[in-house]
Short mmCIF file of C-alpha atoms and ligand atoms in Angstrom, two decimals:
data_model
loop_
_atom_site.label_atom_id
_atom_site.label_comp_id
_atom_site.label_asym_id
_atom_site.label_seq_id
_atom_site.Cartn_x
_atom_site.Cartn_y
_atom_site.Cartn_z
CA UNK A 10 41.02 104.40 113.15
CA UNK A 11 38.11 106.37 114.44
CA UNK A 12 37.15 105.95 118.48
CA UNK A 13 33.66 104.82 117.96
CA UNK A 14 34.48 102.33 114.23
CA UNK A 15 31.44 100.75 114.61
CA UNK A 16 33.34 97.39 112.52
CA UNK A 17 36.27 97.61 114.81
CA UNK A 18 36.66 94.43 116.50
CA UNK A 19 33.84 92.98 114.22
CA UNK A 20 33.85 89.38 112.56
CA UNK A 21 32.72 89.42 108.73
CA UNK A 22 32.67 86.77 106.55
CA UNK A 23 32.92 88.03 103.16
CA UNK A 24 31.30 85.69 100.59
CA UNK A 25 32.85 85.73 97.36
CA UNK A 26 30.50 84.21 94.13
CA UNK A 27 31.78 83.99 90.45
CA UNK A 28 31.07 87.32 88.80
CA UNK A 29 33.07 89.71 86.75
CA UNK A 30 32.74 91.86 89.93
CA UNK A 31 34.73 89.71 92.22
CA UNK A 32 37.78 91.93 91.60
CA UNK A 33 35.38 95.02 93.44
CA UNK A 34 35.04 92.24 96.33
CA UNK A 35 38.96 93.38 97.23
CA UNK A 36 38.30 97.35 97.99
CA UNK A 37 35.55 95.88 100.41
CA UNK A 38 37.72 93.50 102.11
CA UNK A 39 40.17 96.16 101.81
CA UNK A 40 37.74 99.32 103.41
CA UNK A 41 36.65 96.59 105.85
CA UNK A 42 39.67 95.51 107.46
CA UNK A 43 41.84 99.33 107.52
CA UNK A 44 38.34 99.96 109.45
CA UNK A 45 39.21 97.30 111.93
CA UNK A 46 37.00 94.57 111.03
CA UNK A 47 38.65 91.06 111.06
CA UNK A 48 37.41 89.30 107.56
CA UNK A 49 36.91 85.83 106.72
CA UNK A 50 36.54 85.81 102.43
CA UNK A 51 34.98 82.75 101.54
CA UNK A 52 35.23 82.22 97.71
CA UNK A 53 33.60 79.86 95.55
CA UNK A 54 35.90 77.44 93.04
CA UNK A 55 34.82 79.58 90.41
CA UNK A 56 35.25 82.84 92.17
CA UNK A 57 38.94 81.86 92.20
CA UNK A 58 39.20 81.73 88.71
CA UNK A 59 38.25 85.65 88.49
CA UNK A 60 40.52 86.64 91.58
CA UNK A 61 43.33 85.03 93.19
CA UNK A 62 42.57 83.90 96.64
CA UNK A 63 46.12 85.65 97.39
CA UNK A 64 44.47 89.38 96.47
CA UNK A 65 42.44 88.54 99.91
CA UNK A 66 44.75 87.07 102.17
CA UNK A 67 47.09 89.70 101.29
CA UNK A 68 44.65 92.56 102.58
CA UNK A 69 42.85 90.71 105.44
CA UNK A 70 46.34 88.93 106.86
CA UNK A 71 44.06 85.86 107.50
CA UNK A 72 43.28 82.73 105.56
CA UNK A 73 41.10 82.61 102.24
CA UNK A 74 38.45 79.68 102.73
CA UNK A 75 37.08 77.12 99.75
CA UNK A 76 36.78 73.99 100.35
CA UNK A 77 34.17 73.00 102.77
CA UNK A 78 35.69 70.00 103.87
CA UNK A 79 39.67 70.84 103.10
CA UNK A 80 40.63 73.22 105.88
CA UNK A 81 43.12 74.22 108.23
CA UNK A 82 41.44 72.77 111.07
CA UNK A 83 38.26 71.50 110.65
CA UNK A 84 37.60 71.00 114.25
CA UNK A 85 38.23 75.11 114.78
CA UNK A 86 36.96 76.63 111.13
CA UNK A 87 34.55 74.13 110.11
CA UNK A 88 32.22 74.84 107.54
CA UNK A 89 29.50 75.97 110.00
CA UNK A 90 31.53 77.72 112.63
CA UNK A 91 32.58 80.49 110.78
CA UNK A 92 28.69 81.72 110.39
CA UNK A 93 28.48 80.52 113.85
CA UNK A 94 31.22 83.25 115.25
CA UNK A 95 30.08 85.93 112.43
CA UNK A 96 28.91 88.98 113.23
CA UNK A 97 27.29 89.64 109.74
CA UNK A 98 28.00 87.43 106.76
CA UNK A 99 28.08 89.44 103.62
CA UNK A 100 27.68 88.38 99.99
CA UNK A 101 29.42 90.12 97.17
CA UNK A 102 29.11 89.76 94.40
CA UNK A 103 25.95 87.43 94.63
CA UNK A 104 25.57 86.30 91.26
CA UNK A 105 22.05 84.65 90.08
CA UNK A 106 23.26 81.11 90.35
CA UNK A 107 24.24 82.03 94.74
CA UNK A 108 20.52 83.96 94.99
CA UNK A 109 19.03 81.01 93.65
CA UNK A 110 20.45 78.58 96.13
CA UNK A 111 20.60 80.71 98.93
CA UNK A 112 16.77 80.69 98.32
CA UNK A 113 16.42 77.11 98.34
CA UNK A 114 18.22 76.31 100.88
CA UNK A 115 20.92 74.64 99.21
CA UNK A 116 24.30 73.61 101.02
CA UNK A 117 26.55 72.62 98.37
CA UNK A 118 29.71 75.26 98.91
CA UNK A 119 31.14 77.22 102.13
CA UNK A 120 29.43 80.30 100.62
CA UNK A 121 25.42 78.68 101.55
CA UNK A 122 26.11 76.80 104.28
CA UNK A 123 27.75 79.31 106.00
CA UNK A 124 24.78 81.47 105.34
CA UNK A 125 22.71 78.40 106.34
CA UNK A 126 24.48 77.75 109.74
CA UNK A 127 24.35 81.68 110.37
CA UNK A 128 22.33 83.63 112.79
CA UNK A 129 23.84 86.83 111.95
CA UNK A 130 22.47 89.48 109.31
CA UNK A 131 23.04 88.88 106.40
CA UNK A 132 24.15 91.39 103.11
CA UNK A 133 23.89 90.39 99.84
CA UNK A 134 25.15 92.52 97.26
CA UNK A 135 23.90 90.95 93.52
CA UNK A 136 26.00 91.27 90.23
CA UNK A 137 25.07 90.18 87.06
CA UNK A 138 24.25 90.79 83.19
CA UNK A 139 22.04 92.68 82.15
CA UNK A 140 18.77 91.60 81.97
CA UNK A 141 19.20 88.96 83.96
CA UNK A 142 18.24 91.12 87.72
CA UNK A 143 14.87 91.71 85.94
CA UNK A 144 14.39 87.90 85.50
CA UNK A 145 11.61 87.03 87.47
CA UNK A 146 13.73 84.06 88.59
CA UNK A 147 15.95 86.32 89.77
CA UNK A 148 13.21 88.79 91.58
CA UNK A 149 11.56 86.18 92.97
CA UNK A 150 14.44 84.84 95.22
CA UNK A 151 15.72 88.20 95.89
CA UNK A 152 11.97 89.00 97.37
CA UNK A 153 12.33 85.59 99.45
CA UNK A 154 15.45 86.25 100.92
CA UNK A 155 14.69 89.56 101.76
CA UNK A 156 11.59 88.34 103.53
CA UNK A 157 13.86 86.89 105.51
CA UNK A 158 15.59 89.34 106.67
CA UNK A 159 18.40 90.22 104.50
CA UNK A 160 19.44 93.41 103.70
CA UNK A 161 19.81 93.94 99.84
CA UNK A 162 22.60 96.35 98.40
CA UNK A 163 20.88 97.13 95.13
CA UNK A 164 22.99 96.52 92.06
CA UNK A 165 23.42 99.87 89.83
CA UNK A 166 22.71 100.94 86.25
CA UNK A 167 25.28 100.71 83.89
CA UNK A 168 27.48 99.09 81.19
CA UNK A 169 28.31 95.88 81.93
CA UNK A 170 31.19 93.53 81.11
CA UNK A 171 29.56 92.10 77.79
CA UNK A 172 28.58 95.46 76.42
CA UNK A 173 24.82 95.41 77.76
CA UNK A 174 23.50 98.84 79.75
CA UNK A 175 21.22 97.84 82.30
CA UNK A 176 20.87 97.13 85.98
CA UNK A 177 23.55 94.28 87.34
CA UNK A 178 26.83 96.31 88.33
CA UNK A 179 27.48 95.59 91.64
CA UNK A 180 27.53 98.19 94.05
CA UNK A 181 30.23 100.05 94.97
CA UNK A 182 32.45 99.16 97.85
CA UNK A 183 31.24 101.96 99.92
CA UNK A 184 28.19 101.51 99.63
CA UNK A 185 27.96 97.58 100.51
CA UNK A 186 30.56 98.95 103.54
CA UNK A 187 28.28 101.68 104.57
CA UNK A 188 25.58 99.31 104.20
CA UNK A 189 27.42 96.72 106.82
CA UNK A 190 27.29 99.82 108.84
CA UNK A 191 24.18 100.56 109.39
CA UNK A 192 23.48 96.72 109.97
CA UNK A 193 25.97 96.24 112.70
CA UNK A 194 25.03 99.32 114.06
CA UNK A 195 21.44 98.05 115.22
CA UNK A 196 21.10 97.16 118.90
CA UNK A 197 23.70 99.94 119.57
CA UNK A 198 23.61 101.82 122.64
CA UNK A 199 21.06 104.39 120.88
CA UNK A 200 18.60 101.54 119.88
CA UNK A 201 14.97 102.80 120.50
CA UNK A 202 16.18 106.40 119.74
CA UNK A 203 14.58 108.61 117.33
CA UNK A 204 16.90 111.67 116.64
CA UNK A 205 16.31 114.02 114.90
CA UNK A 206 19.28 116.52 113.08
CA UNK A 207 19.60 119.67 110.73
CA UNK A 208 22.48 120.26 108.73
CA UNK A 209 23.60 122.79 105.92
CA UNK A 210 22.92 126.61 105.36
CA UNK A 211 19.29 127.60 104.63
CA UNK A 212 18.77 129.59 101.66
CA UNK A 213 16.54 132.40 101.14
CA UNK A 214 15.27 133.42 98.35
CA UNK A 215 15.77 137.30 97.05
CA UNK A 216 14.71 136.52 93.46
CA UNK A 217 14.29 133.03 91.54
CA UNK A 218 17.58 133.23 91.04
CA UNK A 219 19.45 134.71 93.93
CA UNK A 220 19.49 134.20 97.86
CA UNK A 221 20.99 134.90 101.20
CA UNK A 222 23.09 131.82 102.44
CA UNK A 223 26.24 131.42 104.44
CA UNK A 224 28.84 129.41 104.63
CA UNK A 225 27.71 125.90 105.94
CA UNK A 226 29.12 122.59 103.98
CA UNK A 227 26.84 120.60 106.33
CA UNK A 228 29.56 118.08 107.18
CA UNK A 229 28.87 118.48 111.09
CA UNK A 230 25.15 117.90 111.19
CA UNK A 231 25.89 114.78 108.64
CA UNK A 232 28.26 113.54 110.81
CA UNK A 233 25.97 113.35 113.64
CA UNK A 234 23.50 111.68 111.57
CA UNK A 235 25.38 108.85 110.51
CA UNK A 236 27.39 108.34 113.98
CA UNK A 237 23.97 108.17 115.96
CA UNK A 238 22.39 105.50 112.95
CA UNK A 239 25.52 104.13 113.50
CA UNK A 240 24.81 103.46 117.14
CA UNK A 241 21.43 102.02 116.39
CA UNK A 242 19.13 105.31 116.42
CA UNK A 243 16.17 106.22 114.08
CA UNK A 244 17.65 109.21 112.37
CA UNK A 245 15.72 111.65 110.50
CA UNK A 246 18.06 114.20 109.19
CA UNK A 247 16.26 117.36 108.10
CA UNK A 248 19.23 119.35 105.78
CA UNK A 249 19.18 122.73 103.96
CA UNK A 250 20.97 122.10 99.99
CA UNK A 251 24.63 120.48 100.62
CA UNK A 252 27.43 118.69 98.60
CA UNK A 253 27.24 116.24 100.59
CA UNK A 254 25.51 112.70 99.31
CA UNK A 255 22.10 111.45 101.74
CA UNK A 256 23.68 108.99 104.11
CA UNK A 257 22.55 105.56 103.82
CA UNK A 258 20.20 103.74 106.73
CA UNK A 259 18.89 107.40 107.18
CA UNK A 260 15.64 109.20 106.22
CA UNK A 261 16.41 112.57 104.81
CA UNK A 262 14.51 115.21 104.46
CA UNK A 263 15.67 117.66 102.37
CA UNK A 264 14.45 121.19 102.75
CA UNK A 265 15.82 124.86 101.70
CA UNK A 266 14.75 127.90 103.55
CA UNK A 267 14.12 128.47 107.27
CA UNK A 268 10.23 128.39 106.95
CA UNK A 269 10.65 124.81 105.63
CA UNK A 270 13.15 123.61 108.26
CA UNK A 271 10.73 125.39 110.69
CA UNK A 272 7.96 122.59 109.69
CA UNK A 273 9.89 119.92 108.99
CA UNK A 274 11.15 120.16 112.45
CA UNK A 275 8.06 120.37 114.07
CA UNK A 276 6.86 117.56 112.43
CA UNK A 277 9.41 115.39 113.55
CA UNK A 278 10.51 116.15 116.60
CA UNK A 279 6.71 114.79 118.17
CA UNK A 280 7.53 111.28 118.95
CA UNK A 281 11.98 112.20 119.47
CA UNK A 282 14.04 111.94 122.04
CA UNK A 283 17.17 113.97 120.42
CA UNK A 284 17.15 116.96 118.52
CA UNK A 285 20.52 118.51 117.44
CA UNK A 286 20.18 121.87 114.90
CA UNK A 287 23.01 121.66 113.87
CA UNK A 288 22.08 123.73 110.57
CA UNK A 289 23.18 127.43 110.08
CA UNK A 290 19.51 128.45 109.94
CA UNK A 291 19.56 132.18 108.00
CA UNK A 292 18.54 134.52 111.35
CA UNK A 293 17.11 137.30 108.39
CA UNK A 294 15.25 136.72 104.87
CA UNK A 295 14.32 139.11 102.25
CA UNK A 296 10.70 140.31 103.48
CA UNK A 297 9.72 139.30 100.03
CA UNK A 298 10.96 137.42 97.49
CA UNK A 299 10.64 138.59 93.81
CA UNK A 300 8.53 136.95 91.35
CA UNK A 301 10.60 137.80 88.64
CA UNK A 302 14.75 138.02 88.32
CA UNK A 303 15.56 141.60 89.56
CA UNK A 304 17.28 143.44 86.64
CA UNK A 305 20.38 145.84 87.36
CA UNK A 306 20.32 149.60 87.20
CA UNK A 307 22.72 151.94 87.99
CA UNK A 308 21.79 152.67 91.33
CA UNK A 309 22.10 150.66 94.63
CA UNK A 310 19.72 147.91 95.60
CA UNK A 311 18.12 147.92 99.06
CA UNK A 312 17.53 144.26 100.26
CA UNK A 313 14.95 144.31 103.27
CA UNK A 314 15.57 141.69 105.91
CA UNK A 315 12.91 140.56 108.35
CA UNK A 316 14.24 138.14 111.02
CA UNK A 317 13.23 133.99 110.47
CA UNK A 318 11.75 132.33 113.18
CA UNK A 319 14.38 131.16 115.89
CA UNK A 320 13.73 127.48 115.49
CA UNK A 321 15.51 126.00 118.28
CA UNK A 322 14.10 128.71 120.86
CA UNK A 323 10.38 127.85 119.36
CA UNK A 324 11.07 124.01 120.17
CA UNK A 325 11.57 124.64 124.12
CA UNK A 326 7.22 125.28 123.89
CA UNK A 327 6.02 122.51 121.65
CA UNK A 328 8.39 119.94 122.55
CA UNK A 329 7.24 116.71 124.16
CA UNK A 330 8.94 116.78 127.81
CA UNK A 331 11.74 113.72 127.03
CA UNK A 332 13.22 115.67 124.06
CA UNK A 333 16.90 116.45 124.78
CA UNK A 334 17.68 119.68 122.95
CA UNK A 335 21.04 120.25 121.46
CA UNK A 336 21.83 124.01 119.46
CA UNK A 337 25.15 124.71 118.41
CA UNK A 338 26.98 128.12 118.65
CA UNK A 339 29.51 129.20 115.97
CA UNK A 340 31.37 132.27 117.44
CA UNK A 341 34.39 134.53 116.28
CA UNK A 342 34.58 136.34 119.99
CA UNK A 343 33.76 135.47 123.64
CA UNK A 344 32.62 132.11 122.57
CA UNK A 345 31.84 130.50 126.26
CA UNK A 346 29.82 134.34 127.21
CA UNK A 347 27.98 133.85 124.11
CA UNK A 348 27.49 130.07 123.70
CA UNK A 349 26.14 130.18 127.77
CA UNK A 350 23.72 133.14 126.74
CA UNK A 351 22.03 131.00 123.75
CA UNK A 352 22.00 128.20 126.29
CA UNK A 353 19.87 130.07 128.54
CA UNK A 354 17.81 131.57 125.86
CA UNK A 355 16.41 129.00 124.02
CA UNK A 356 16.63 126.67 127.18
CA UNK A 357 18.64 123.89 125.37
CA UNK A 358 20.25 121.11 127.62
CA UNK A 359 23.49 121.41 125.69
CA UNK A 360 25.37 123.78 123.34
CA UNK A 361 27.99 122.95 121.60
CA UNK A 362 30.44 126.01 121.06
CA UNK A 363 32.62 126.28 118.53
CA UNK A 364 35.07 129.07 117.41
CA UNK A 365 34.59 129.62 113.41
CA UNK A 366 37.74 131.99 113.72
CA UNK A 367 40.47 129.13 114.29
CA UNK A 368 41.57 127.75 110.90
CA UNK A 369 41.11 124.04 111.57
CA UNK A 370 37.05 124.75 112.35
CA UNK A 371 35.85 126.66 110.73
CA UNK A 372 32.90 126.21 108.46
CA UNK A 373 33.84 123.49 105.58
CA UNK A 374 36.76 122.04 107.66
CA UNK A 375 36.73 117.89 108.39
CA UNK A 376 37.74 119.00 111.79
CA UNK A 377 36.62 121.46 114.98
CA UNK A 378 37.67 122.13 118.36
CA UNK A 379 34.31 122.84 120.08
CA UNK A 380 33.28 123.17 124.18
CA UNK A 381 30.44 121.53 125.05
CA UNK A 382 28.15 123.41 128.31
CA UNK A 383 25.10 122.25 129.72
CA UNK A 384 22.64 123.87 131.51
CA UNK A 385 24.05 122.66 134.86
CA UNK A 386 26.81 124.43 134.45
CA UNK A 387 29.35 122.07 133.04
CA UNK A 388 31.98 122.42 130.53
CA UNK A 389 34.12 119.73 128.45
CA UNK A 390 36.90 120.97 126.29
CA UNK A 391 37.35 118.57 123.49
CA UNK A 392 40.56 119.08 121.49
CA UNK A 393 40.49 119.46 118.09
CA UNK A 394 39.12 116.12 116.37
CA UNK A 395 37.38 115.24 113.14
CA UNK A 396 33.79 115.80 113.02
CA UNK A 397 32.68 112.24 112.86
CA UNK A 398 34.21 111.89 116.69
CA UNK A 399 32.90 114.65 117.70
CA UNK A 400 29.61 113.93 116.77
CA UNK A 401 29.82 110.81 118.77
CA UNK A 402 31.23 113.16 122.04
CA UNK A 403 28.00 115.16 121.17
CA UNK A 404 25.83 112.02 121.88
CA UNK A 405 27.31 110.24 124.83
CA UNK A 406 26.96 113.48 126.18
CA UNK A 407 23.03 113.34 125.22
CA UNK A 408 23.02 109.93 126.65
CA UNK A 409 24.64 111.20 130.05
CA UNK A 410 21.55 113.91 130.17
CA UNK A 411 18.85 111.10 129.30
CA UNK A 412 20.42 109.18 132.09
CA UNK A 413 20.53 112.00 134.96
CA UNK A 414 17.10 112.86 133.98
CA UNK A 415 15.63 109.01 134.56
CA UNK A 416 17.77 109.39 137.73
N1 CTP B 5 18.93 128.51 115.14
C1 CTP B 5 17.61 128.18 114.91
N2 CTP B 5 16.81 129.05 114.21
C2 CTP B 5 17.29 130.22 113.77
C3 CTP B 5 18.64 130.56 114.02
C4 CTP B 5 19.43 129.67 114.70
O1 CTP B 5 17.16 127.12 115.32
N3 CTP B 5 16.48 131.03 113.10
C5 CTP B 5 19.76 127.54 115.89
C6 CTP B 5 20.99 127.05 115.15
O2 CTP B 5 20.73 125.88 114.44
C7 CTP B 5 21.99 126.80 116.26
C8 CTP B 5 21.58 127.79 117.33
O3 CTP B 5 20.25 128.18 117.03
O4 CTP B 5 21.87 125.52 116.82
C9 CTP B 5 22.46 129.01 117.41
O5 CTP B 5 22.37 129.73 116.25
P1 CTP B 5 22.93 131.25 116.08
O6 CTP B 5 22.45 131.76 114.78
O7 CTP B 5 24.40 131.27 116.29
O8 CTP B 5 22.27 131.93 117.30
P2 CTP B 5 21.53 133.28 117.43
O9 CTP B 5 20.74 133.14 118.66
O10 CTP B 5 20.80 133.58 116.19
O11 CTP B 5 22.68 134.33 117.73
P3 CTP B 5 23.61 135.28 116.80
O12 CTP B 5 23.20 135.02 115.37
O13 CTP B 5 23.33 136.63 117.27
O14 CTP B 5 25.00 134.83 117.08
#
């Protein structure tokens, strides 16, 4: 399990509604407790029909709940004390019949009065047939209960169980997990942060077909994203084209040549207190891009570069004065000589040097074994670790520089 899991340790209840879907209702409980989370599924009668109460207990190692009145110890897990000790209390599937009373008010099942007796978020995650999420029944209670606050994992388009093709499936298990994410992740230690990140390779265009790129996946600038929206942070994440899906809980802004990352950056980096470029912005472009495909002839073709704007170094003039400035330095010789150097030329307050010559870091890889320096002179070696932790090492380290600066 990752250092910094932000459900580790974290109580969910996990209500359970009678849907087809309730079988997808086991990869969440699944996802959520090999994360660390400790998960209370709460099933309706009907639910049970659909899924044995044993598929749940079985994954989570604790109790399935029903009855409201029938349980273990109705002193300890009474039928308002488990939304009492909850962290977040999620819903899914929510089927029409649960939205409706969950918008009333109604208490008639350990599903709603949990939600009732509750102070924690609450996730609902609807499933039904088609046609029936377009009901305005079905809207209107939706709207109401997220006017109250809860956070809505939109069903997706598809074919359902009868045969229909519309809008009901629930959502996939990531998703409603990622979604419980970025919920429990508010009022972490990066609330009231706005941080902004580039990822990915830029790409510059030599014809409309063809550019100059290099190798960037974008995993490591991704990675910070989602660990600082994990931690409670406003993220903007500002990426050059990637693989790699738009994390949820984040606002993206997707751009592809340096030019365009040039503005988008100084557009959001006004009100921040965090920028990390971690993007491979392209330090050459064509001087001008073709109109038209180039055709081949024989001969050889002379590309003309003219160096891109350095970004990062450009930020050290218009940046407001609290913006912590984080560049990144991918080396294949005298990485610390070199990494210091770009420290003290673009006047960042860290760098975070990595060595693209070792197998398990360079670009692409899940992994890298970076050294982070900051302008005072200090050094951390950090062995090699998945991206996602050290993304998090980049941040506490951000934090450490807020704090020395307030004093
Ligand atoms: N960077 C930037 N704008 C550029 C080029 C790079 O903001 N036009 C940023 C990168 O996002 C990274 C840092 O600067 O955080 C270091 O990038 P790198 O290309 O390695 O540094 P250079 O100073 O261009 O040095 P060199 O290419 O000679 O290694």
């Amino acid at each position: 399990m990752a250092a910094y899991e932000v459900l580790s340790g974290k109580r969910v209840v996990l209500g359970v509604s009678a849907s087809i879907a309730a079988y997808k209702a086991v990869s969440v409980a699944s996802a959520l407790t090999q994360a660390g989370a400790l998960v209370d599924v709460v099933m309706t009668p009907e639910a049970q029909e659909l899924v044995r109460p044993l598929s749940f207990q079985a994954i989570t190692h604790r109790p399935v709940l029903s009855e409201m009145f029938h349980l273990l110890a109705e002193t300890d897990i009474g039928h308002v004390t488990l939304g009492h000790r909850a962290d977040v209390v999620v819903v899914a599937p929510a089927t029409a019949h649960t939205l409706a009373k969950l918008s009333l008010g109604l208490a008639d099942d350990l599903i709603t009065t949990t939600v009732l007796a509750t102070r924690a978020p609450l996730v609902l995650a609807p499933a039904m047939d088609a046609g029936m999420y377009d009901n305005s029944a079905v809207r209107e209670n939706v709207a109401r209960l997220r006017e109250r606050g809860a956070v809505v994992v939109e069903p997706e388009w598809g074919r359902m169980a009868s045969g229909l093709v519309g809008q009901g499936r629930l959502a996939e298990a990531p998703t409603i997990v990622e979604t419980l994410r970025v919920v429990l992740g508010r009022g972490g230690d990066l609330a009231d942060w706005r941080v902004v990140v580039t990822a990915g390779g830029t790409r510059e265009a030599i014809d409309p077909v063809r550019f100059v790129s290099n190798h960037s996946s974008g995993k490591m600038g991704y990675a910070v994203a989602v660990a600082a929206r994990d931690r409670g942070a406003e993220v903007v994440l500002i990426s050059a084209p990637s693989a790699l899906a738009p994390p949820l809980g984040v606002e993206s802004r997707p751009v592809v040549n340096a030019e365009e990352m040039h503005r988008a950056v100084a557009k959001a980096i006004d009100a921040a207190d965090l920028l990390v470029m971690a993007a491979a912005v392209a330090d050459y472009r064509p001087r001008q891009a073709a109109d038209r495909k180039i055709k081949k002839h024989g001969g050889e073709l002379l590309l003309r570069l003219v160096p891109t704007t350095d970004i990062l170094a450009d930020t050290a003039g218009m940046a407001n004065d609290c913006l912590i400035r984080v560049g990144f330095a991918a080396e294949t010789d005298e990485l610390i000589e070199h990494a210091r150097g770009k420290l003290e030329r673009k006047r960042l307050d860290l760098i975070v040097a990595n060595d693209i010559s070792e197998l398990e870091s360079g670009f692409g890889s899940d992994t890298n074994r970076v050294v982070l320096l900051d302008r005072t002179g200090g050094r951390r070696d950090l062995p090699l670790l998945p991206k996602p932790e050290v993304a998090h090492h980049i941040l506490d380290e951000a934090i450490r520089i807020q704090a020395e600066r307030i004093g």
